[in-house]
PDB file of C-alpha atoms and ligand atoms in Angstrom:
ATOM      1  CA  MET B   1      72.772 159.470  47.455  1.00 95.00           C
ATOM      2  CA  PHE B   2      73.104 155.757  46.837  1.00 98.00           C
ATOM      3  CA  THR B   3      70.456 154.337  44.494  1.00 98.00           C
ATOM      4  CA  THR B   4      71.677 150.739  44.385  1.00 98.00           C
ATOM      5  CA  ILE B   5      72.734 148.356  47.145  1.00 98.00           C
ATOM      6  CA  LYS B   6      75.619 147.202  44.955  1.00 98.00           C
ATOM      7  CA  ALA B   7      77.082 150.710  44.764  1.00 98.00           C
ATOM      8  CA  PHE B   8      76.894 151.055  48.543  1.00 98.00           C
ATOM      9  CA  GLU B   9      78.481 147.639  49.090  1.00 98.00           C
ATOM     10  CA  GLU B  10      81.441 148.568  46.897  1.00 98.00           C
ATOM     11  CA  THR B  11      81.873 151.946  48.562  1.00 98.00           C
ATOM     12  CA  TRP B  12      81.480 150.566  52.069  1.00 98.00           C
ATOM     13  CA  GLN B  13      84.003 147.801  51.523  1.00 97.00           C
ATOM     14  CA  ARG B  14      86.584 150.350  50.394  1.00 97.00           C
ATOM     15  CA  GLU B  15      85.737 153.044  52.948  1.00 97.00           C
ATOM     16  CA  SER B  16      85.409 150.776  55.974  1.00 97.00           C
ATOM     17  CA  GLY B  17      88.761 149.228  54.983  1.00 97.00           C
ATOM     18  CA  LEU B  18      90.361 152.686  55.008  1.00 96.00           C
ATOM     19  CA  THR B  19      88.830 153.477  58.402  1.00 97.00           C
ATOM     20  CA  GLN B  20      90.011 150.102  59.691  1.00 98.00           C
ATOM     21  CA  ALA B  21      93.561 150.866  58.511  1.00 97.00           C
ATOM     22  CA  ILE B  22      93.514 154.012  60.676  1.00 97.00           C
ATOM     23  CA  LEU B  23      92.039 152.258  63.719  1.00 98.00           C
ATOM     24  CA  ASP B  24      94.530 149.395  63.477  1.00 98.00           C
ATOM     25  CA  VAL B  25      97.437 151.804  64.046  1.00 97.00           C
ATOM     26  CA  LEU B  26      96.128 153.223  67.339  1.00 98.00           C
ATOM     27  CA  THR B  27      97.802 152.282  70.600  1.00 98.00           C
ATOM     28  CA  ASP B  28      96.301 152.360  74.078  1.00 98.00           C
ATOM     29  CA  GLN B  29      98.567 155.245  75.024  1.00 97.00           C
ATOM     30  CA  SER B  30      97.561 157.307  71.976  1.00 97.00           C
ATOM     31  CA  LEU B  31      93.855 157.208  72.876  1.00 97.00           C
ATOM     32  CA  SER B  32      94.247 160.125  75.285  1.00 95.00           C
ATOM     33  CA  GLN B  33      95.755 162.446  72.636  1.00 95.00           C
ATOM     34  CA  ALA B  34      93.722 165.660  72.262  1.00 92.00           C
ATOM     35  CA  VAL B  35      94.109 169.056  70.567  1.00 86.00           C
ATOM     36  CA  THR B  36      93.045 170.794  73.768  1.00 86.00           C
ATOM     37  CA  SER B  37      91.441 169.648  77.003  1.00 84.00           C
ATOM     38  CA  GLN B  38      88.126 170.945  75.597  1.00 84.00           C
ATOM     39  CA  ASN B  39      88.151 168.623  72.575  1.00 87.00           C
ATOM     40  CA  ARG B  40      87.493 164.973  71.987  1.00 91.00           C
ATOM     41  CA  THR B  41      90.472 162.691  72.485  1.00 96.00           C
ATOM     42  CA  LEU B  42      91.707 160.406  69.719  1.00 97.00           C
ATOM     43  CA  GLY B  43      90.114 157.486  71.560  1.00 97.00           C
ATOM     44  CA  ARG B  44      86.775 159.254  71.778  1.00 97.00           C
ATOM     45  CA  VAL B  45      86.753 160.120  68.070  1.00 97.00           C
ATOM     46  CA  ALA B  46      87.682 156.512  67.235  1.00 98.00           C
ATOM     47  CA  TRP B  47      84.917 155.137  69.466  1.00 98.00           C
ATOM     48  CA  HIS B  48      82.457 157.667  68.018  1.00 98.00           C
ATOM     49  CA  LEU B  49      83.163 156.179  64.574  1.00 98.00           C
ATOM     50  CA  VAL B  50      82.270 152.742  65.940  1.00 98.00           C
ATOM     51  CA  THR B  51      79.086 153.740  67.777  1.00 98.00           C
ATOM     52  CA  SER B  52      77.849 156.108  65.049  1.00 98.00           C
ATOM     53  CA  LEU B  53      77.201 153.149  62.738  1.00 98.00           C
ATOM     54  CA  HIS B  54      74.384 151.854  64.905  1.00 98.00           C
ATOM     55  CA  GLU B  55      73.357 155.310  66.111  1.00 98.00           C
ATOM     56  CA  MET B  56      72.694 156.510  62.556  1.00 98.00           C
ATOM     57  CA  LEU B  57      71.311 153.408  60.892  1.00 98.00           C
ATOM     58  CA  SER B  58      69.045 152.300  63.748  1.00 97.00           C
ATOM     59  CA  ARG B  59      67.049 155.466  62.958  1.00 97.00           C
ATOM     60  CA  THR B  60      66.099 153.845  59.642  1.00 98.00           C
ATOM     61  CA  GLY B  61      64.789 150.759  61.456  1.00 97.00           C
ATOM     62  CA  LEU B  62      67.737 148.613  60.346  1.00 97.00           C
ATOM     63  CA  ASP B  63      68.658 146.126  63.041  1.00 94.00           C
ATOM     64  CA  PHE B  64      72.210 144.817  63.431  1.00 97.00           C
ATOM     65  CA  ASP B  65      74.569 143.917  66.227  1.00 97.00           C
ATOM     66  CA  ALA B  66      76.913 146.823  67.029  1.00 98.00           C
ATOM     67  CA  PRO B  67      77.823 149.000  70.026  1.00 97.00           C
ATOM     68  CA  HIS B  68      75.143 151.548  70.864  1.00 97.00           C
ATOM     69  CA  HIS B  69      75.511 155.307  71.169  1.00 94.00           C
ATOM     70  CA  ASP B  70      75.854 155.184  74.970  1.00 95.00           C
ATOM     71  CA  ALA B  71      78.369 152.310  75.079  1.00 97.00           C
ATOM     72  CA  PRO B  72      81.190 153.254  77.492  1.00 96.00           C
ATOM     73  CA  LEU B  73      84.481 154.488  76.045  1.00 97.00           C
ATOM     74  CA  PRO B  74      86.962 151.571  76.013  1.00 97.00           C
ATOM     75  CA  ASP B  75      90.588 152.026  77.089  1.00 96.00           C
ATOM     76  CA  SER B  76      91.865 149.401  74.637  1.00 98.00           C
ATOM     77  CA  ALA B  77      92.796 150.411  71.087  1.00 98.00           C
ATOM     78  CA  GLU B  78      92.573 146.788  69.988  1.00 98.00           C
ATOM     79  CA  PHE B  79      89.031 146.532  71.360  1.00 98.00           C
ATOM     80  CA  ILE B  80      87.999 149.654  69.421  1.00 98.00           C
ATOM     81  CA  ALA B  81      89.543 148.324  66.188  1.00 98.00           C
ATOM     82  CA  GLN B  82      87.919 144.894  66.650  1.00 98.00           C
ATOM     83  CA  SER B  83      84.564 146.498  67.471  1.00 98.00           C
ATOM     84  CA  TYR B  84      84.704 148.515  64.258  1.00 98.00           C
ATOM     85  CA  LYS B  85      85.537 145.412  62.234  1.00 98.00           C
ATOM     86  CA  LYS B  86      82.530 143.548  63.624  1.00 98.00           C
ATOM     87  CA  ALA B  87      80.136 146.513  63.482  1.00 98.00           C
ATOM     88  CA  SER B  88      81.017 147.539  59.919  1.00 98.00           C
ATOM     89  CA  SER B  89      80.629 144.009  58.619  1.00 98.00           C
ATOM     90  CA  ALA B  90      77.351 143.500  60.542  1.00 98.00           C
ATOM     91  CA  LEU B  91      76.071 146.736  59.006  1.00 98.00           C
ATOM     92  CA  LEU B  92      77.004 145.623  55.485  1.00 98.00           C
ATOM     93  CA  GLN B  93      75.482 142.194  55.998  1.00 98.00           C
ATOM     94  CA  ALA B  94      72.218 143.656  57.340  1.00 98.00           C
ATOM     95  CA  ILE B  95      71.880 146.008  54.375  1.00 98.00           C
ATOM     96  CA  SER B  96      72.724 143.274  51.865  1.00 97.00           C
ATOM     97  CA  GLU B  97      70.188 140.890  53.411  1.00 97.00           C
ATOM     98  CA  LYS B  98      67.380 143.191  54.488  1.00 98.00           C
ATOM     99  CA  TRP B  99      67.322 146.035  51.987  1.00 98.00           C
ATOM    100  CA  THR B 100      66.707 146.176  48.249  1.00 98.00           C
ATOM    101  CA  ASP B 101      67.332 149.047  45.873  1.00 98.00           C
ATOM    102  CA  SER B 102      63.824 150.332  46.574  1.00 98.00           C
ATOM    103  CA  SER B 103      64.601 150.499  50.333  1.00 98.00           C
ATOM    104  CA  LEU B 104      67.064 153.257  49.469  1.00 98.00           C
ATOM    105  CA  GLN B 105      64.166 155.473  48.339  1.00 98.00           C
ATOM    106  CA  GLU B 106      62.254 155.084  51.626  1.00 98.00           C
ATOM    107  CA  LYS B 107      62.305 158.077  53.935  1.00 98.00           C
ATOM    108  CA  ASN B 108      62.945 158.033  57.670  1.00 98.00           C
ATOM    109  CA  ASP B 109      63.236 160.647  60.374  1.00 97.00           C
ATOM    110  CA  MET B 110      66.893 161.596  60.729  1.00 97.00           C
ATOM    111  CA  TYR B 111      67.536 164.234  63.363  1.00 95.00           C
ATOM    112  CA  GLY B 112      64.195 165.937  62.706  1.00 96.00           C
ATOM    113  CA  GLU B 113      64.397 165.781  58.913  1.00 97.00           C
ATOM    114  CA  GLN B 114      63.105 163.247  56.400  1.00 98.00           C
ATOM    115  CA  TRP B 115      66.034 161.596  54.601  1.00 98.00           C
ATOM    116  CA  ARG B 116      65.894 158.855  52.026  1.00 98.00           C
ATOM    117  CA  ASN B 117      67.842 155.818  53.233  1.00 98.00           C
ATOM    118  CA  GLY B 118      70.185 156.166  50.256  1.00 98.00           C
ATOM    119  CA  ALA B 119      71.041 159.680  51.447  1.00 98.00           C
ATOM    120  CA  THR B 120      71.571 158.461  55.009  1.00 98.00           C
ATOM    121  CA  LEU B 121      74.130 155.958  53.715  1.00 98.00           C
ATOM    122  CA  THR B 122      75.952 158.756  51.908  1.00 98.00           C
ATOM    123  CA  VAL B 123      76.097 160.819  55.095  1.00 98.00           C
ATOM    124  CA  LEU B 124      77.301 157.732  56.973  1.00 98.00           C
ATOM    125  CA  VAL B 125      80.285 157.494  54.604  1.00 98.00           C
ATOM    126  CA  TYR B 126      81.015 161.260  54.648  1.00 97.00           C
ATOM    127  CA  HIS B 127      80.816 161.255  58.444  1.00 97.00           C
ATOM    128  CA  GLN B 128      83.558 158.627  58.594  1.00 97.00           C
ATOM    129  CA  ILE B 129      85.759 160.567  56.190  1.00 96.00           C
ATOM    130  CA  HIS B 130      85.278 163.738  58.253  1.00 97.00           C
ATOM    131  CA  HIS B 131      86.410 162.099  61.484  1.00 97.00           C
ATOM    132  CA  ARG B 132      89.215 160.127  59.825  1.00 96.00           C
ATOM    133  CA  GLY B 133      90.754 163.457  58.835  1.00 95.00           C
ATOM    134  CA  GLN B 134      90.628 164.628  62.444  1.00 94.00           C
ATOM    135  CA  MET B 135      92.162 161.381  63.618  1.00 96.00           C
ATOM    136  CA  THR B 136      95.194 161.549  61.329  1.00 95.00           C
ATOM    137  CA  VAL B 137      96.171 164.911  62.854  1.00 95.00           C
ATOM    138  CA  LEU B 138      95.828 163.552  66.388  1.00 96.00           C
ATOM    139  CA  MET B 139      97.784 160.461  65.327  1.00 96.00           C
ATOM    140  CA  ARG B 140     100.676 162.668  64.181  1.00 95.00           C
ATOM    141  CA  GLN B 141     100.606 164.509  67.490  1.00 94.00           C
ATOM    142  CA  ALA B 142     100.693 161.163  69.279  1.00 96.00           C
ATOM    143  CA  GLY B 143     103.740 160.111  67.217  1.00 95.00           C
ATOM    144  CA  LEU B 144     101.942 157.317  65.344  1.00 96.00           C
ATOM    145  CA  PRO B 145     102.590 156.408  61.707  1.00 93.00           C
ATOM    146  CA  VAL B 146      99.741 157.508  59.431  1.00 93.00           C
ATOM    147  CA  PRO B 147      98.493 155.330  56.571  1.00 90.00           C
ATOM    148  CA  GLY B 148      97.924 157.009  53.227  1.00 88.00           C
ATOM    149  CA  ILE B 149      94.226 157.366  52.472  1.00 87.00           C
ATOM    150  CA  TYR B 150      93.426 159.398  49.362  1.00 84.00           C
ATOM    151  CA  GLY B 151      97.019 160.275  48.775  1.00 83.00           C
ATOM    152  CA  PRO B 152     100.370 159.242  50.170  1.00 85.00           C
ATOM    153  CA  SER B 153     101.240 159.975  53.782  1.00 86.00           C
ATOM    154  CA  LEU B 154     104.743 161.102  54.680  1.00 84.00           C
ATOM    155  CA  GLU B 155     105.781 157.476  55.298  1.00 83.00           C
ATOM    156  CA  ASP B 156     104.426 156.357  51.916  1.00 84.00           C
ATOM    157  CA  TRP B 157     106.888 158.483  49.945  1.00 84.00           C
ATOM    158  CA  SER B 158     109.898 156.607  51.269  1.00 79.00           C
ATOM    159  CA  THR B 159     108.091 153.273  50.749  1.00 81.00           C
ATOM    160  CA  MET B 160     107.710 154.318  47.103  1.00 82.00           C
ATOM    161  CA  GLY B 161     111.418 155.197  46.996  1.00 84.00           C
ATOM    162  CA  MET B 162     110.663 158.905  46.521  1.00 83.00           C
ATOM    163  CA  GLU B 163     111.447 162.103  48.395  1.00 83.00           C
ATOM    164  CA  PRO B 164     108.431 163.751  50.017  1.00 79.00           C
ATOM    165  CA  PRO B 165     107.444 167.149  48.580  1.00 79.00           C
ATOM    166  CA  GLU B 166     108.890 170.169  50.351  1.00 79.00           C
ATOM    167  CA  ILE B 167     106.805 171.475  53.196  1.00 70.00           C
TER     168      ILE B 167
HETATM  169 NI1   NI G 201      80.443 162.820  64.353  1.00 79.32          NI
END
């Protein structure tokens, strides 16, 4: 769990930038891509990443301007990407202004359990990483280029002037 605001700020700036890089590639047409008709579409996973910021952190009592859990699914990829940009920076600003390191030790009810706020922030980051991984698969299926995240994507090898490893 995070024990200092500074550590969270550094992690969030990096992680929200990586999520933004994924969202910025989406097209309106790609939003309907799904593994099966029973699963979330790429657009729904992307929008879930936006709305989960407020959904999770409002449970701690933190107040910031971001789309709520029940906000309707947009049909514009640009709107989703812009909404994430605003929501992730509003979240960071609220934490920087309203919380101190000791706030991270306070406990709040999270889904029926008592979590320290510093642990909630860790789950917030892991939750993004989890869904980013799902999105990159759907992006491939939709024919979109995929940015490298914690390692080069297929496109990155040629950018680096190297052959991709054999599949
Ligand atoms: Ni989720």
